[in-house]
């Protein structure tokens, strides 16, 4: 991650330079608040890296699109936090908690429009292409969020259904970021598609890892309480893998286990983890993560561009996936 | 209105032909529900009329943009109904009431993206221009909605502040619709600006009329209970005109009058109407409506296009403003 710091700094500066009107306050203050919350800025960095991979160094076109991706991402965060009833983000109050739901809805809306304003800053020669890619992915992200909410009330979903959902909800945006960079660099359709697939697979692997670390991570490194997903009965790759492993009768018992009242939170975490152990859930989930990350790395390997150009992206991906590069 | 029926029919058909995925159901069913709620389809019709005014008859470019405007309008309705706690629209449950708030937020979001997908269907030669116009207006509509909500908690707003708000919240979209049609027809910048201003002034006049009819309209023709705005203490051109007429002391008394408990709704309506009468509020509001509608008609009159081409738009505007054409 060290080596992409200059990219992140560049993005932070561009983000800080976005001019927003002073009024109406309740519309625009939440946007500044979100920008200040920080974040790893992985998505906009991928636009820059995607462009450089295919030989475009200058930032016209590239930076506006990077910002469009970041603004869009922040729009989804503001609205998702309302839908998920999330009180905190990065240790601070979410927008709808700090202000109210109406402010969350409307400032999210204007942020989505602002993302499109960024897109409209790029050259006319690539505008139609970029807009079409962005629109398609934006629709998919909404579909993914709806599926995620639908899943919460279902007793059973398959691993494949879960992966299809995270592909839409979180992964296609990474693919989109890289592809937009590639378009800026004039990459051909085959290469555009390849780098998109790379991003999508990377995104899936990263989300699976996130699910795994929530239970098996180092509390200090993960930065949040271990087992939080278990306590919330959140559908993760671990839980859906377990569900697939169990027969229908055992799934009924699992449901009871998940909804029982526990004296101590640790008791529930331990009990679910015992089931994970019994059914080799960690191994299977890790295998799945490896499957998607290997798929990603193979795509990058076979890309017909100068190997030197792949180093940064490769390093970032390995860092994201906790692997030695 | 009779003469634009063929245009409305064309729009209804194009709207019905929009292909939406079957799943996720909760994401897409609300959109079909909204399309089926109907409406006058004035906004998309203005895109068609704007294009024909400047000589473009074919519907490529024009119809996608008309649909973009209609989809955007429906997006604002879905989200505004949440923010305004509105239970009914056109006599049917609003989306967030029929489903829930999360469905309202997310289906609204995807509808906004769908509007941009319609825009991306138009020719590359006008895409950048059209997108910039649409983005700017979309931001303004969000600003207008925020101002409207802000105003609800203020004791006093001036007539000018009120008009600035309705300009943003409702009128600029009419200007945008006409301007998009003009762009499709290759109208020059001066004519684009003129037809935009025409639409904005028409929109302001129409909103002022709407406020007036809520109190002074014919219940059967208006189609809703007379005095509803008074009962809700809604800031309308009538109430803000009254507020401007009153001194600070009398405004304090007005506030008491507005928030008192009444045995019968009619008592409150009668009491506020008595104040309107005493301070010539209806006359002043009507004068203001005339000011904006005259401004609009003068702009149309002076447009350097064939008089025959103005007939439809002129007729529609007179019909909307309850004037004989």
PDB file of C-alpha atoms in Angstrom, chain B residues 42-315:
ATOM      1  CA  UNK B  42     -46.392  17.588 -19.534  1.00  0.00           C
ATOM      2  CA  UNK B  43     -42.628  17.463 -19.014  1.00  0.00           C
ATOM      3  CA  UNK B  44     -41.788  14.861 -21.653  1.00  0.00           C
ATOM      4  CA  UNK B  45     -44.311  16.494 -24.008  1.00  0.00           C
ATOM      5  CA  UNK B  46     -42.323  19.725 -23.667  1.00  0.00           C
ATOM      6  CA  UNK B  47     -39.216  17.951 -25.004  1.00  0.00           C
ATOM      7  CA  UNK B  48     -41.172  16.911 -28.109  1.00  0.00           C
ATOM      8  CA  UNK B  49     -42.720  20.359 -28.517  1.00  0.00           C
ATOM      9  CA  UNK B  50     -39.356  22.073 -27.980  1.00  0.00           C
ATOM     10  CA  UNK B  51     -37.813  19.955 -30.736  1.00  0.00           C
ATOM     11  CA  UNK B  52     -40.686  20.573 -33.177  1.00  0.00           C
ATOM     12  CA  UNK B  53     -40.628  24.297 -32.432  1.00  0.00           C
ATOM     13  CA  UNK B  54     -37.129  24.453 -33.880  1.00  0.00           C
ATOM     14  CA  UNK B  55     -37.927  22.107 -36.736  1.00  0.00           C
ATOM     15  CA  UNK B  56     -37.032  18.604 -35.606  1.00  0.00           C
ATOM     16  CA  UNK B  57     -39.829  16.132 -36.245  1.00  0.00           C
ATOM     17  CA  UNK B  58     -38.181  12.711 -35.944  1.00  0.00           C
ATOM     18  CA  UNK B  59     -38.031  11.125 -32.495  1.00  0.00           C
ATOM     19  CA  UNK B  60     -34.525   9.671 -32.341  1.00  0.00           C
ATOM     20  CA  UNK B  61     -32.712  11.669 -29.641  1.00  0.00           C
ATOM     21  CA  UNK B  62     -35.947  13.446 -28.792  1.00  0.00           C
ATOM     22  CA  UNK B  63     -37.910  10.537 -27.316  1.00  0.00           C
ATOM     23  CA  UNK B  64     -35.045   9.158 -25.174  1.00  0.00           C
ATOM     24  CA  UNK B  65     -34.600  12.635 -23.726  1.00  0.00           C
ATOM     25  CA  UNK B  66     -38.339  13.000 -23.144  1.00  0.00           C
ATOM     26  CA  UNK B  67     -38.281   9.715 -21.254  1.00  0.00           C
ATOM     27  CA  UNK B  68     -35.186  10.807 -19.309  1.00  0.00           C
ATOM     28  CA  UNK B  69     -37.109  13.856 -18.096  1.00  0.00           C
ATOM     29  CA  UNK B  70     -40.141  11.746 -17.148  1.00  0.00           C
ATOM     30  CA  UNK B  71     -38.024   9.151 -15.321  1.00  0.00           C
ATOM     31  CA  UNK B  72     -36.175  11.890 -13.470  1.00  0.00           C
ATOM     32  CA  UNK B  73     -39.487  13.489 -12.497  1.00  0.00           C
ATOM     33  CA  UNK B  74     -40.736  10.154 -11.148  1.00  0.00           C
ATOM     34  CA  UNK B  75     -37.489   9.675  -9.214  1.00  0.00           C
ATOM     35  CA  UNK B  76     -38.083  13.009  -7.490  1.00  0.00           C
ATOM     36  CA  UNK B  77     -41.683  12.035  -6.702  1.00  0.00           C
ATOM     37  CA  UNK B  78     -40.649   8.745  -5.052  1.00  0.00           C
ATOM     38  CA  UNK B  79     -37.997  10.387  -2.873  1.00  0.00           C
ATOM     39  CA  UNK B  80     -40.001  13.549  -2.139  1.00  0.00           C
ATOM     40  CA  UNK B  81     -42.951  11.452  -0.952  1.00  0.00           C
ATOM     41  CA  UNK B  82     -40.681   9.831   1.642  1.00  0.00           C
ATOM     42  CA  UNK B  83     -39.304  13.181   2.758  1.00  0.00           C
ATOM     43  CA  UNK B  84     -42.758  14.784   2.872  1.00  0.00           C
ATOM     44  CA  UNK B  85     -44.411  11.803   4.619  1.00  0.00           C
ATOM     45  CA  UNK B  86     -47.005  11.782   1.845  1.00  0.00           C
ATOM     46  CA  UNK B  87     -49.313   8.754   2.077  1.00  0.00           C
ATOM     47  CA  UNK B  88     -51.069   9.218  -1.272  1.00  0.00           C
ATOM     48  CA  UNK B  89     -50.236  10.225  -4.819  1.00  0.00           C
ATOM     49  CA  UNK B  90     -52.991  10.369  -7.436  1.00  0.00           C
ATOM     50  CA  UNK B  91     -55.255   8.654  -4.940  1.00  0.00           C
ATOM     51  CA  UNK B  92     -52.990   5.631  -4.561  1.00  0.00           C
ATOM     52  CA  UNK B  93     -50.427   4.697  -1.938  1.00  0.00           C
ATOM     53  CA  UNK B  94     -47.013   6.245  -2.422  1.00  0.00           C
ATOM     54  CA  UNK B  95     -44.154   3.816  -3.061  1.00  0.00           C
ATOM     55  CA  UNK B  96     -42.651   3.999   0.418  1.00  0.00           C
ATOM     56  CA  UNK B  97     -46.122   3.433   1.945  1.00  0.00           C
ATOM     57  CA  UNK B  98     -46.981   0.502  -0.298  1.00  0.00           C
ATOM     58  CA  UNK B  99     -43.581  -1.135   0.227  1.00  0.00           C
ATOM     59  CA  UNK B 100     -41.299   0.573   2.750  1.00  0.00           C
ATOM     60  CA  UNK B 101     -38.805   3.431   3.031  1.00  0.00           C
ATOM     61  CA  UNK B 102     -35.835   1.322   1.935  1.00  0.00           C
ATOM     62  CA  UNK B 103     -37.651   0.261  -1.215  1.00  0.00           C
ATOM     63  CA  UNK B 104     -38.520   3.899  -1.844  1.00  0.00           C
ATOM     64  CA  UNK B 105     -34.914   5.020  -1.480  1.00  0.00           C
ATOM     65  CA  UNK B 106     -33.364   2.302  -3.632  1.00  0.00           C
ATOM     66  CA  UNK B 107     -35.971   2.160  -6.395  1.00  0.00           C
ATOM     67  CA  UNK B 108     -35.705   5.951  -6.598  1.00  0.00           C
ATOM     68  CA  UNK B 109     -31.942   5.645  -6.929  1.00  0.00           C
ATOM     69  CA  UNK B 110     -32.118   3.128  -9.737  1.00  0.00           C
ATOM     70  CA  UNK B 111     -34.727   5.256 -11.483  1.00  0.00           C
ATOM     71  CA  UNK B 112     -32.337   8.218 -11.480  1.00  0.00           C
ATOM     72  CA  UNK B 113     -29.678   5.999 -13.059  1.00  0.00           C
ATOM     73  CA  UNK B 114     -32.262   4.819 -15.618  1.00  0.00           C
ATOM     74  CA  UNK B 115     -32.866   8.457 -16.520  1.00  0.00           C
ATOM     75  CA  UNK B 116     -29.149   8.778 -17.277  1.00  0.00           C
ATOM     76  CA  UNK B 117     -29.330   5.596 -19.342  1.00  0.00           C
ATOM     77  CA  UNK B 118     -31.980   7.280 -21.476  1.00  0.00           C
ATOM     78  CA  UNK B 119     -29.723  10.288 -21.916  1.00  0.00           C
ATOM     79  CA  UNK B 120     -26.857   8.055 -22.998  1.00  0.00           C
ATOM     80  CA  UNK B 121     -29.024   6.838 -25.883  1.00  0.00           C
ATOM     81  CA  UNK B 122     -28.807  10.116 -27.719  1.00  0.00           C
ATOM     82  CA  UNK B 123     -26.314  10.932 -30.484  1.00  0.00           C
ATOM     83  CA  UNK B 124     -22.721  11.533 -29.513  1.00  0.00           C
ATOM     84  CA  UNK B 125     -22.848  14.893 -31.245  1.00  0.00           C
ATOM     85  CA  UNK B 126     -25.201  16.322 -28.612  1.00  0.00           C
ATOM     86  CA  UNK B 127     -24.482  14.053 -25.639  1.00  0.00           C
ATOM     87  CA  UNK B 128     -22.028  16.318 -23.813  1.00  0.00           C
ATOM     88  CA  UNK B 129     -24.292  19.339 -24.156  1.00  0.00           C
ATOM     89  CA  UNK B 130     -27.430  17.517 -23.079  1.00  0.00           C
ATOM     90  CA  UNK B 131     -25.717  15.835 -20.143  1.00  0.00           C
ATOM     91  CA  UNK B 132     -24.359  19.141 -18.844  1.00  0.00           C
ATOM     92  CA  UNK B 133     -27.792  20.784 -19.021  1.00  0.00           C
ATOM     93  CA  UNK B 134     -29.476  17.836 -17.318  1.00  0.00           C
ATOM     94  CA  UNK B 135     -26.873  17.617 -14.535  1.00  0.00           C
ATOM     95  CA  UNK B 136     -27.117  21.299 -13.723  1.00  0.00           C
ATOM     96  CA  UNK B 137     -30.890  21.141 -13.490  1.00  0.00           C
ATOM     97  CA  UNK B 138     -30.837  17.917 -11.446  1.00  0.00           C
ATOM     98  CA  UNK B 139     -28.625  19.622  -8.868  1.00  0.00           C
ATOM     99  CA  UNK B 140     -30.994  22.596  -8.773  1.00  0.00           C
ATOM    100  CA  UNK B 141     -34.020  20.372  -8.226  1.00  0.00           C
ATOM    101  CA  UNK B 142     -32.279  18.815  -5.194  1.00  0.00           C
ATOM    102  CA  UNK B 143     -31.447  22.300  -3.904  1.00  0.00           C
ATOM    103  CA  UNK B 144     -35.075  23.343  -4.341  1.00  0.00           C
ATOM    104  CA  UNK B 145     -36.331  20.345  -2.383  1.00  0.00           C
ATOM    105  CA  UNK B 146     -33.882  21.106   0.439  1.00  0.00           C
ATOM    106  CA  UNK B 147     -34.970  24.767   0.540  1.00  0.00           C
ATOM    107  CA  UNK B 148     -38.615  23.678   0.609  1.00  0.00           C
ATOM    108  CA  UNK B 149     -37.917  21.486   3.634  1.00  0.00           C
ATOM    109  CA  UNK B 150     -35.849  24.223   5.289  1.00  0.00           C
ATOM    110  CA  UNK B 151     -38.688  26.714   4.809  1.00  0.00           C
ATOM    111  CA  UNK B 152     -41.156  24.519   6.685  1.00  0.00           C
ATOM    112  CA  UNK B 153     -39.406  25.267   9.980  1.00  0.00           C
ATOM    113  CA  UNK B 154     -38.952  29.016   9.380  1.00  0.00           C
ATOM    114  CA  UNK B 155     -41.372  31.596  10.768  1.00  0.00           C
ATOM    115  CA  UNK B 156     -40.860  33.970   7.891  1.00  0.00           C
ATOM    116  CA  UNK B 157     -39.743  33.752   4.312  1.00  0.00           C
ATOM    117  CA  UNK B 158     -40.063  36.481   1.727  1.00  0.00           C
ATOM    118  CA  UNK B 159     -41.945  36.221  -1.562  1.00  0.00           C
ATOM    119  CA  UNK B 160     -38.645  36.367  -3.392  1.00  0.00           C
ATOM    120  CA  UNK B 161     -37.235  33.473  -1.359  1.00  0.00           C
ATOM    121  CA  UNK B 162     -40.377  31.489  -2.059  1.00  0.00           C
ATOM    122  CA  UNK B 163     -40.174  32.116  -5.789  1.00  0.00           C
ATOM    123  CA  UNK B 164     -36.477  31.266  -5.850  1.00  0.00           C
ATOM    124  CA  UNK B 165     -37.375  27.965  -4.194  1.00  0.00           C
ATOM    125  CA  UNK B 166     -40.144  26.978  -6.615  1.00  0.00           C
ATOM    126  CA  UNK B 167     -37.950  28.045  -9.513  1.00  0.00           C
ATOM    127  CA  UNK B 168     -35.422  25.415  -8.426  1.00  0.00           C
ATOM    128  CA  UNK B 169     -37.781  22.749  -7.172  1.00  0.00           C
ATOM    129  CA  UNK B 170     -40.231  22.652 -10.047  1.00  0.00           C
ATOM    130  CA  UNK B 171     -39.685  25.227 -12.774  1.00  0.00           C
ATOM    131  CA  UNK B 172     -36.167  24.634 -14.058  1.00  0.00           C
ATOM    132  CA  UNK B 173     -37.156  21.096 -15.084  1.00  0.00           C
ATOM    133  CA  UNK B 174     -39.752  22.521 -17.501  1.00  0.00           C
ATOM    134  CA  UNK B 175     -37.102  24.838 -18.915  1.00  0.00           C
ATOM    135  CA  UNK B 176     -34.707  21.903 -19.168  1.00  0.00           C
ATOM    136  CA  UNK B 177     -37.252  19.787 -21.056  1.00  0.00           C
ATOM    137  CA  UNK B 178     -37.816  22.475 -23.681  1.00  0.00           C
ATOM    138  CA  UNK B 179     -34.110  23.248 -23.952  1.00  0.00           C
ATOM    139  CA  UNK B 180     -33.265  19.593 -24.527  1.00  0.00           C
ATOM    140  CA  UNK B 181     -35.757  19.502 -27.368  1.00  0.00           C
ATOM    141  CA  UNK B 182     -34.195  22.673 -28.770  1.00  0.00           C
ATOM    142  CA  UNK B 183     -30.714  21.126 -28.574  1.00  0.00           C
ATOM    143  CA  UNK B 184     -31.949  18.093 -30.524  1.00  0.00           C
ATOM    144  CA  UNK B 185     -33.181  20.466 -33.200  1.00  0.00           C
ATOM    145  CA  UNK B 186     -29.854  22.276 -33.385  1.00  0.00           C
ATOM    146  CA  UNK B 187     -31.215  25.586 -32.063  1.00  0.00           C
ATOM    147  CA  UNK B 188     -28.555  28.219 -31.384  1.00  0.00           C
ATOM    148  CA  UNK B 189     -27.483  29.219 -27.880  1.00  0.00           C
ATOM    149  CA  UNK B 190     -29.686  32.339 -27.802  1.00  0.00           C
ATOM    150  CA  UNK B 191     -32.789  30.393 -28.753  1.00  0.00           C
ATOM    151  CA  UNK B 192     -31.914  27.592 -26.332  1.00  0.00           C
ATOM    152  CA  UNK B 193     -31.653  30.114 -23.540  1.00  0.00           C
ATOM    153  CA  UNK B 194     -34.894  31.830 -24.560  1.00  0.00           C
ATOM    154  CA  UNK B 195     -36.942  28.629 -24.618  1.00  0.00           C
ATOM    155  CA  UNK B 196     -35.385  27.631 -21.283  1.00  0.00           C
ATOM    156  CA  UNK B 197     -36.451  30.948 -19.743  1.00  0.00           C
ATOM    157  CA  UNK B 198     -39.888  30.524 -21.246  1.00  0.00           C
ATOM    158  CA  UNK B 199     -40.227  27.153 -19.519  1.00  0.00           C
ATOM    159  CA  UNK B 200     -38.972  28.435 -16.198  1.00  0.00           C
ATOM    160  CA  UNK B 201     -41.383  31.383 -16.160  1.00  0.00           C
ATOM    161  CA  UNK B 202     -44.248  29.168 -17.268  1.00  0.00           C
ATOM    162  CA  UNK B 203     -43.360  26.801 -14.428  1.00  0.00           C
ATOM    163  CA  UNK B 204     -43.328  29.546 -11.822  1.00  0.00           C
ATOM    164  CA  UNK B 205     -46.680  30.887 -13.028  1.00  0.00           C
ATOM    165  CA  UNK B 206     -48.117  27.380 -12.964  1.00  0.00           C
ATOM    166  CA  UNK B 207     -46.943  26.742  -9.393  1.00  0.00           C
ATOM    167  CA  UNK B 208     -48.332  30.086  -8.211  1.00  0.00           C
ATOM    168  CA  UNK B 209     -51.654  29.212  -9.828  1.00  0.00           C
ATOM    169  CA  UNK B 210     -51.572  25.839  -8.080  1.00  0.00           C
ATOM    170  CA  UNK B 211     -51.165  27.610  -4.735  1.00  0.00           C
ATOM    171  CA  UNK B 212     -54.018  29.981  -5.530  1.00  0.00           C
ATOM    172  CA  UNK B 213     -56.407  27.250  -6.697  1.00  0.00           C
ATOM    173  CA  UNK B 214     -55.844  25.273  -3.501  1.00  0.00           C
ATOM    174  CA  UNK B 215     -57.811  28.012  -1.722  1.00  0.00           C
ATOM    175  CA  UNK B 216     -59.818  29.741  -4.443  1.00  0.00           C
ATOM    176  CA  UNK B 217     -60.363  26.916  -6.903  1.00  0.00           C
ATOM    177  CA  UNK B 218     -63.497  24.995  -7.749  1.00  0.00           C
ATOM    178  CA  UNK B 219     -63.336  21.823  -5.632  1.00  0.00           C
ATOM    179  CA  UNK B 220     -64.647  19.695  -8.491  1.00  0.00           C
ATOM    180  CA  UNK B 221     -62.181  21.066 -11.008  1.00  0.00           C
ATOM    181  CA  UNK B 222     -59.161  21.084  -8.672  1.00  0.00           C
ATOM    182  CA  UNK B 223     -59.851  17.485  -7.687  1.00  0.00           C
ATOM    183  CA  UNK B 224     -58.887  17.825  -4.050  1.00  0.00           C
ATOM    184  CA  UNK B 225     -60.208  19.381  -0.876  1.00  0.00           C
ATOM    185  CA  UNK B 226     -60.167  23.163  -0.893  1.00  0.00           C
ATOM    186  CA  UNK B 227     -57.929  24.730   1.769  1.00  0.00           C
ATOM    187  CA  UNK B 228     -55.690  21.704   2.331  1.00  0.00           C
ATOM    188  CA  UNK B 229     -52.585  23.919   2.255  1.00  0.00           C
ATOM    189  CA  UNK B 230     -54.075  26.175   4.943  1.00  0.00           C
ATOM    190  CA  UNK B 231     -54.797  23.200   7.205  1.00  0.00           C
ATOM    191  CA  UNK B 232     -51.175  22.014   6.831  1.00  0.00           C
ATOM    192  CA  UNK B 233     -49.732  25.535   7.341  1.00  0.00           C
ATOM    193  CA  UNK B 234     -47.972  24.992   4.051  1.00  0.00           C
ATOM    194  CA  UNK B 235     -45.868  27.876   2.845  1.00  0.00           C
ATOM    195  CA  UNK B 236     -47.572  28.971  -0.347  1.00  0.00           C
ATOM    196  CA  UNK B 237     -47.480  32.205  -2.292  1.00  0.00           C
ATOM    197  CA  UNK B 238     -50.666  33.179  -0.418  1.00  0.00           C
ATOM    198  CA  UNK B 239     -49.204  32.628   3.039  1.00  0.00           C
ATOM    199  CA  UNK B 240     -45.835  34.235   2.277  1.00  0.00           C
ATOM    200  CA  UNK B 241     -47.585  37.221   0.691  1.00  0.00           C
ATOM    201  CA  UNK B 242     -49.654  37.620   3.844  1.00  0.00           C
ATOM    202  CA  UNK B 243     -46.512  37.337   5.961  1.00  0.00           C
ATOM    203  CA  UNK B 244     -44.824  40.075   3.963  1.00  0.00           C
ATOM    204  CA  UNK B 245     -47.863  42.323   4.387  1.00  0.00           C
ATOM    205  CA  UNK B 246     -47.941  41.918   8.156  1.00  0.00           C
ATOM    206  CA  UNK B 247     -45.631  43.742  10.521  1.00  0.00           C
ATOM    207  CA  UNK B 248     -43.511  41.752  12.918  1.00  0.00           C
ATOM    208  CA  UNK B 249     -46.102  41.999  15.716  1.00  0.00           C
ATOM    209  CA  UNK B 250     -48.927  40.828  13.479  1.00  0.00           C
ATOM    210  CA  UNK B 251     -46.779  37.978  12.229  1.00  0.00           C
ATOM    211  CA  UNK B 252     -46.532  36.778  15.811  1.00  0.00           C
ATOM    212  CA  UNK B 253     -50.326  36.793  15.983  1.00  0.00           C
ATOM    213  CA  UNK B 254     -50.566  34.970  12.662  1.00  0.00           C
ATOM    214  CA  UNK B 255     -48.327  32.250  14.044  1.00  0.00           C
ATOM    215  CA  UNK B 256     -50.725  31.796  16.960  1.00  0.00           C
ATOM    216  CA  UNK B 257     -53.672  31.689  14.559  1.00  0.00           C
ATOM    217  CA  UNK B 258     -51.953  29.028  12.432  1.00  0.00           C
ATOM    218  CA  UNK B 259     -51.084  26.769  15.363  1.00  0.00           C
ATOM    219  CA  UNK B 260     -54.307  27.090  17.395  1.00  0.00           C
ATOM    220  CA  UNK B 261     -56.583  24.063  17.800  1.00  0.00           C
ATOM    221  CA  UNK B 262     -59.809  24.463  15.858  1.00  0.00           C
ATOM    222  CA  UNK B 263     -63.069  22.618  16.497  1.00  0.00           C
ATOM    223  CA  UNK B 264     -63.753  22.428  12.793  1.00  0.00           C
ATOM    224  CA  UNK B 265     -61.307  22.562   9.895  1.00  0.00           C
ATOM    225  CA  UNK B 266     -63.559  25.078   8.183  1.00  0.00           C
ATOM    226  CA  UNK B 267     -63.034  27.549  11.043  1.00  0.00           C
ATOM    227  CA  UNK B 268     -59.310  27.673  10.400  1.00  0.00           C
ATOM    228  CA  UNK B 269     -59.768  27.967   6.638  1.00  0.00           C
ATOM    229  CA  UNK B 270     -62.289  30.778   7.093  1.00  0.00           C
ATOM    230  CA  UNK B 271     -60.076  32.642   9.545  1.00  0.00           C
ATOM    231  CA  UNK B 272     -57.014  32.531   7.306  1.00  0.00           C
ATOM    232  CA  UNK B 273     -59.100  33.454   4.261  1.00  0.00           C
ATOM    233  CA  UNK B 274     -60.408  36.471   6.152  1.00  0.00           C
ATOM    234  CA  UNK B 275     -56.805  37.611   6.640  1.00  0.00           C
ATOM    235  CA  UNK B 276     -56.105  37.026   2.945  1.00  0.00           C
ATOM    236  CA  UNK B 277     -59.107  39.225   2.113  1.00  0.00           C
ATOM    237  CA  UNK B 278     -58.144  41.947   4.545  1.00  0.00           C
ATOM    238  CA  UNK B 279     -54.657  42.214   3.051  1.00  0.00           C
ATOM    239  CA  UNK B 280     -55.537  41.776  -0.630  1.00  0.00           C
ATOM    240  CA  UNK B 281     -53.478  38.617  -0.807  1.00  0.00           C
ATOM    241  CA  UNK B 282     -55.372  37.027  -3.693  1.00  0.00           C
ATOM    242  CA  UNK B 283     -54.979  40.126  -5.837  1.00  0.00           C
ATOM    243  CA  UNK B 284     -51.254  40.344  -5.183  1.00  0.00           C
ATOM    244  CA  UNK B 285     -50.645  36.647  -5.794  1.00  0.00           C
ATOM    245  CA  UNK B 286     -52.673  36.763  -9.002  1.00  0.00           C
ATOM    246  CA  UNK B 287     -50.678  39.781 -10.160  1.00  0.00           C
ATOM    247  CA  UNK B 288     -47.493  37.830  -9.549  1.00  0.00           C
ATOM    248  CA  UNK B 289     -48.785  34.863 -11.496  1.00  0.00           C
ATOM    249  CA  UNK B 290     -49.686  37.195 -14.364  1.00  0.00           C
ATOM    250  CA  UNK B 291     -46.237  38.766 -14.217  1.00  0.00           C
ATOM    251  CA  UNK B 292     -44.544  35.402 -14.776  1.00  0.00           C
ATOM    252  CA  UNK B 293     -46.998  34.138 -17.336  1.00  0.00           C
ATOM    253  CA  UNK B 294     -46.760  37.365 -19.333  1.00  0.00           C
ATOM    254  CA  UNK B 295     -42.988  37.104 -19.179  1.00  0.00           C
ATOM    255  CA  UNK B 296     -43.250  33.576 -20.573  1.00  0.00           C
ATOM    256  CA  UNK B 297     -45.677  34.488 -23.373  1.00  0.00           C
ATOM    257  CA  UNK B 298     -43.562  37.469 -24.420  1.00  0.00           C
ATOM    258  CA  UNK B 299     -40.508  35.257 -24.770  1.00  0.00           C
ATOM    259  CA  UNK B 300     -42.418  32.807 -26.963  1.00  0.00           C
ATOM    260  CA  UNK B 301     -43.857  35.647 -29.019  1.00  0.00           C
ATOM    261  CA  UNK B 302     -40.446  37.095 -29.770  1.00  0.00           C
ATOM    262  CA  UNK B 303     -38.838  33.781 -30.733  1.00  0.00           C
ATOM    263  CA  UNK B 304     -37.684  33.985 -34.349  1.00  0.00           C
ATOM    264  CA  UNK B 305     -39.452  30.852 -35.545  1.00  0.00           C
ATOM    265  CA  UNK B 306     -42.430  30.314 -37.800  1.00  0.00           C
ATOM    266  CA  UNK B 307     -45.623  31.427 -36.005  1.00  0.00           C
ATOM    267  CA  UNK B 308     -47.377  28.213 -37.009  1.00  0.00           C
ATOM    268  CA  UNK B 309     -44.841  26.260 -35.004  1.00  0.00           C
ATOM    269  CA  UNK B 310     -45.689  28.186 -31.832  1.00  0.00           C
ATOM    270  CA  UNK B 311     -49.369  27.322 -31.874  1.00  0.00           C
ATOM    271  CA  UNK B 312     -49.212  24.023 -30.006  1.00  0.00           C
ATOM    272  CA  UNK B 313     -46.880  25.212 -27.281  1.00  0.00           C
ATOM    273  CA  UNK B 314     -48.858  28.406 -26.899  1.00  0.00           C
ATOM    274  CA  UNK B 315     -52.090  26.456 -26.625  1.00  0.00           C
TER     275      UNK B 315
END
